[in-house]
């Protein structure tokens, strides 16, 4: 008998979630779902992480965030679910910082995974306006 667990996350952006999974070499695929009610029809994109036993791990959009949906009795990953989510959350945070910083002109110059499990991220942005003001 299956008992699915729905775990809330803070993953709200599909693009950054996929980048985090890619950085961790976690194979996944998109699954488009349609929801129809009496007044409207909408579609969402969920992410599936295949497992060899056929009980896939899913990041399912609930309208606010991607929650993790999994049958705990069929968990096949090499580390516990808490560690799994922590690893993804750490990478997700790094991807959000890089992506949102680039929107305001910063560029990543170093992204390093440290031996203690932490990440080091260094960004830079040049102030070209001041330079051009001084030249003219």
PDB file of C-alpha atoms in Angstrom:
ATOM      1  CA  UNK A   1       0.000   0.000   0.000  1.00  0.00           C
ATOM      2  CA  UNK A   2       1.406   3.364  -1.029  1.00  0.00           C
ATOM      3  CA  UNK A   3       1.546   6.319   1.320  1.00  0.00           C
ATOM      4  CA  UNK A   4       2.666   9.448  -0.452  1.00  0.00           C
ATOM      5  CA  UNK A   5       4.382  12.111   1.573  1.00  0.00           C
ATOM      6  CA  UNK A   6       4.026  15.736   0.493  1.00  0.00           C
ATOM      7  CA  UNK A   7       6.905  17.846   1.792  1.00  0.00           C
ATOM      8  CA  UNK A   8       6.717  21.611   1.507  1.00  0.00           C
ATOM      9  CA  UNK A   9       9.741  23.382   0.063  1.00  0.00           C
ATOM     10  CA  UNK A  10      10.654  26.936  -0.801  1.00  0.00           C
ATOM     11  CA  UNK A  11      11.345  26.127  -4.442  1.00  0.00           C
ATOM     12  CA  UNK A  12       9.225  28.542  -6.437  1.00  0.00           C
ATOM     13  CA  UNK A  13      11.146  28.865  -9.673  1.00  0.00           C
ATOM     14  CA  UNK A  14      11.256  25.926 -12.102  1.00  0.00           C
ATOM     15  CA  UNK A  15      14.292  27.293 -13.971  1.00  0.00           C
ATOM     16  CA  UNK A  16      16.439  27.523 -10.812  1.00  0.00           C
ATOM     17  CA  UNK A  17      15.170  24.172  -9.505  1.00  0.00           C
ATOM     18  CA  UNK A  18      16.216  22.460 -12.734  1.00  0.00           C
ATOM     19  CA  UNK A  19      19.615  24.177 -12.657  1.00  0.00           C
ATOM     20  CA  UNK A  20      20.124  22.937  -9.075  1.00  0.00           C
ATOM     21  CA  UNK A  21      19.212  19.366 -10.065  1.00  0.00           C
ATOM     22  CA  UNK A  22      21.571  19.579 -13.054  1.00  0.00           C
ATOM     23  CA  UNK A  23      24.426  20.853 -10.861  1.00  0.00           C
ATOM     24  CA  UNK A  24      23.888  17.826  -8.586  1.00  0.00           C
ATOM     25  CA  UNK A  25      23.705  15.468 -11.603  1.00  0.00           C
ATOM     26  CA  UNK A  26      20.190  14.375 -10.634  1.00  0.00           C
ATOM     27  CA  UNK A  27      18.433  13.032 -13.713  1.00  0.00           C
ATOM     28  CA  UNK A  28      14.946  14.466 -14.071  1.00  0.00           C
ATOM     29  CA  UNK A  29      12.299  15.162 -16.656  1.00  0.00           C
ATOM     30  CA  UNK A  30       9.458  17.620 -17.028  1.00  0.00           C
ATOM     31  CA  UNK A  31       5.858  16.473 -16.885  1.00  0.00           C
ATOM     32  CA  UNK A  32       3.086  18.789 -18.014  1.00  0.00           C
ATOM     33  CA  UNK A  33      -0.179  18.459 -16.097  1.00  0.00           C
ATOM     34  CA  UNK A  34      -3.543  20.003 -16.836  1.00  0.00           C
ATOM     35  CA  UNK A  35      -6.076  21.024 -14.228  1.00  0.00           C
ATOM     36  CA  UNK A  36      -9.643  21.637 -15.319  1.00  0.00           C
ATOM     37  CA  UNK A  37     -12.381  22.960 -13.088  1.00  0.00           C
ATOM     38  CA  UNK A  38     -15.831  24.345 -13.814  1.00  0.00           C
ATOM     39  CA  UNK A  39     -14.553  27.825 -14.728  1.00  0.00           C
ATOM     40  CA  UNK A  40     -11.060  27.416 -16.179  1.00  0.00           C
ATOM     41  CA  UNK A  41      -8.289  25.186 -17.390  1.00  0.00           C
ATOM     42  CA  UNK A  42      -4.658  25.606 -16.389  1.00  0.00           C
ATOM     43  CA  UNK A  43      -1.465  23.676 -16.871  1.00  0.00           C
ATOM     44  CA  UNK A  44       1.597  23.211 -14.724  1.00  0.00           C
ATOM     45  CA  UNK A  45       5.001  21.679 -15.206  1.00  0.00           C
ATOM     46  CA  UNK A  46       6.134  19.195 -12.574  1.00  0.00           C
ATOM     47  CA  UNK A  47       9.525  17.534 -12.350  1.00  0.00           C
ATOM     48  CA  UNK A  48       9.972  13.779 -12.075  1.00  0.00           C
ATOM     49  CA  UNK A  49      13.102  12.069 -10.800  1.00  0.00           C
ATOM     50  CA  UNK A  50      12.935   8.486 -12.054  1.00  0.00           C
ATOM     51  CA  UNK A  51      13.812   5.622  -9.732  1.00  0.00           C
ATOM     52  CA  UNK A  52      14.551   2.114 -10.954  1.00  0.00           C
ATOM     53  CA  UNK A  53      11.697   0.666  -8.874  1.00  0.00           C
ATOM     54  CA  UNK A  54       9.118   2.739 -10.809  1.00  0.00           C
ATOM     55  CA  UNK A  55       8.154   4.885  -7.806  1.00  0.00           C
ATOM     56  CA  UNK A  56       9.388   8.236  -9.074  1.00  0.00           C
ATOM     57  CA  UNK A  57      10.124  11.260  -6.925  1.00  0.00           C
ATOM     58  CA  UNK A  58       8.107  14.287  -7.982  1.00  0.00           C
ATOM     59  CA  UNK A  59       8.372  18.013  -7.498  1.00  0.00           C
ATOM     60  CA  UNK A  60       4.752  19.032  -7.930  1.00  0.00           C
ATOM     61  CA  UNK A  61       3.584  22.636  -8.323  1.00  0.00           C
ATOM     62  CA  UNK A  62       0.875  23.408  -5.726  1.00  0.00           C
ATOM     63  CA  UNK A  63       0.207  26.973  -6.902  1.00  0.00           C
ATOM     64  CA  UNK A  64       2.819  28.533  -4.616  1.00  0.00           C
ATOM     65  CA  UNK A  65       5.852  26.233  -4.597  1.00  0.00           C
ATOM     66  CA  UNK A  66       7.168  22.892  -5.767  1.00  0.00           C
ATOM     67  CA  UNK A  67       6.459  20.365  -3.051  1.00  0.00           C
ATOM     68  CA  UNK A  68       8.267  17.058  -2.938  1.00  0.00           C
ATOM     69  CA  UNK A  69       5.926  14.103  -3.394  1.00  0.00           C
ATOM     70  CA  UNK A  70       7.377  10.699  -2.625  1.00  0.00           C
ATOM     71  CA  UNK A  71       6.359   7.300  -1.309  1.00  0.00           C
ATOM     72  CA  UNK A  72       8.828   6.935   1.556  1.00  0.00           C
ATOM     73  CA  UNK A  73       8.616   3.142   1.558  1.00  0.00           C
ATOM     74  CA  UNK A  74      10.126   3.132  -1.949  1.00  0.00           C
ATOM     75  CA  UNK A  75      12.910   5.713  -1.432  1.00  0.00           C
ATOM     76  CA  UNK A  76      15.936   4.582  -3.499  1.00  0.00           C
ATOM     77  CA  UNK A  77      18.333   7.502  -3.240  1.00  0.00           C
ATOM     78  CA  UNK A  78      21.807   7.068  -1.763  1.00  0.00           C
ATOM     79  CA  UNK A  79      21.112   9.458   1.125  1.00  0.00           C
ATOM     80  CA  UNK A  80      18.140  10.192   3.425  1.00  0.00           C
ATOM     81  CA  UNK A  81      15.351  12.455   2.204  1.00  0.00           C
ATOM     82  CA  UNK A  82      16.348  15.281   4.585  1.00  0.00           C
ATOM     83  CA  UNK A  83      19.874  15.320   3.119  1.00  0.00           C
ATOM     84  CA  UNK A  84      18.417  15.088  -0.383  1.00  0.00           C
ATOM     85  CA  UNK A  85      16.293  18.206   0.153  1.00  0.00           C
ATOM     86  CA  UNK A  86      19.137  20.043   1.913  1.00  0.00           C
ATOM     87  CA  UNK A  87      21.523  19.393  -1.000  1.00  0.00           C
ATOM     88  CA  UNK A  88      18.951  20.614  -3.522  1.00  0.00           C
ATOM     89  CA  UNK A  89      18.071  23.653  -1.373  1.00  0.00           C
ATOM     90  CA  UNK A  90      21.725  24.648  -1.107  1.00  0.00           C
ATOM     91  CA  UNK A  91      22.221  24.454  -4.870  1.00  0.00           C
ATOM     92  CA  UNK A  92      18.878  26.165  -5.522  1.00  0.00           C
ATOM     93  CA  UNK A  93      19.905  29.095  -3.302  1.00  0.00           C
ATOM     94  CA  UNK A  94      23.173  29.444  -5.199  1.00  0.00           C
ATOM     95  CA  UNK A  95      21.372  29.405  -8.547  1.00  0.00           C
ATOM     96  CA  UNK A  96      18.891  32.051  -7.356  1.00  0.00           C
ATOM     97  CA  UNK A  97      21.716  34.285  -6.117  1.00  0.00           C
ATOM     98  CA  UNK A  98      23.617  33.974  -9.397  1.00  0.00           C
ATOM     99  CA  UNK A  99      20.545  34.437 -11.619  1.00  0.00           C
ATOM    100  CA  UNK A 100      19.051  37.369  -9.757  1.00  0.00           C
ATOM    101  CA  UNK A 101      22.450  39.061  -9.341  1.00  0.00           C
ATOM    102  CA  UNK A 102      23.097  38.840 -13.074  1.00  0.00           C
ATOM    103  CA  UNK A 103      19.865  40.760 -13.655  1.00  0.00           C
ATOM    104  CA  UNK A 104      21.415  43.755 -11.873  1.00  0.00           C
ATOM    105  CA  UNK A 105      24.807  43.507 -13.509  1.00  0.00           C
ATOM    106  CA  UNK A 106      26.825  41.131 -11.329  1.00  0.00           C
ATOM    107  CA  UNK A 107      28.818  38.279 -12.872  1.00  0.00           C
ATOM    108  CA  UNK A 108      29.855  35.123 -11.047  1.00  0.00           C
ATOM    109  CA  UNK A 109      33.630  34.733 -11.011  1.00  0.00           C
ATOM    110  CA  UNK A 110      33.913  31.785  -8.629  1.00  0.00           C
ATOM    111  CA  UNK A 111      31.535  28.989  -7.578  1.00  0.00           C
ATOM    112  CA  UNK A 112      33.255  26.365  -5.493  1.00  0.00           C
ATOM    113  CA  UNK A 113      31.988  23.418  -3.486  1.00  0.00           C
ATOM    114  CA  UNK A 114      34.072  23.136  -0.332  1.00  0.00           C
ATOM    115  CA  UNK A 115      35.142  19.968   1.491  1.00  0.00           C
ATOM    116  CA  UNK A 116      32.810  20.777   4.414  1.00  0.00           C
ATOM    117  CA  UNK A 117      29.782  20.775   2.076  1.00  0.00           C
ATOM    118  CA  UNK A 118      29.440  24.547   1.921  1.00  0.00           C
ATOM    119  CA  UNK A 119      29.684  26.587  -1.274  1.00  0.00           C
ATOM    120  CA  UNK A 120      31.724  29.685  -1.963  1.00  0.00           C
ATOM    121  CA  UNK A 121      30.268  32.124  -4.466  1.00  0.00           C
ATOM    122  CA  UNK A 122      32.050  35.303  -5.549  1.00  0.00           C
ATOM    123  CA  UNK A 123      30.308  37.862  -7.750  1.00  0.00           C
ATOM    124  CA  UNK A 124      31.632  41.084  -9.214  1.00  0.00           C
ATOM    125  CA  UNK A 125      30.213  44.145 -10.904  1.00  0.00           C
ATOM    126  CA  UNK A 126      32.141  46.974 -12.478  1.00  0.00           C
ATOM    127  CA  UNK A 127      30.871  50.505 -12.123  1.00  0.00           C
ATOM    128  CA  UNK A 128      31.407  51.714 -15.679  1.00  0.00           C
ATOM    129  CA  UNK A 129      29.413  54.924 -15.203  1.00  0.00           C
ATOM    130  CA  UNK A 130      31.979  56.404 -12.807  1.00  0.00           C
ATOM    131  CA  UNK A 131      34.815  55.443 -15.141  1.00  0.00           C
ATOM    132  CA  UNK A 132      33.208  57.190 -18.113  1.00  0.00           C
ATOM    133  CA  UNK A 133      32.395  60.262 -15.999  1.00  0.00           C
ATOM    134  CA  UNK A 134      36.078  60.615 -15.061  1.00  0.00           C
ATOM    135  CA  UNK A 135      37.299  60.183 -18.653  1.00  0.00           C
ATOM    136  CA  UNK A 136      35.005  62.877 -20.070  1.00  0.00           C
TER     137      UNK A 136
END
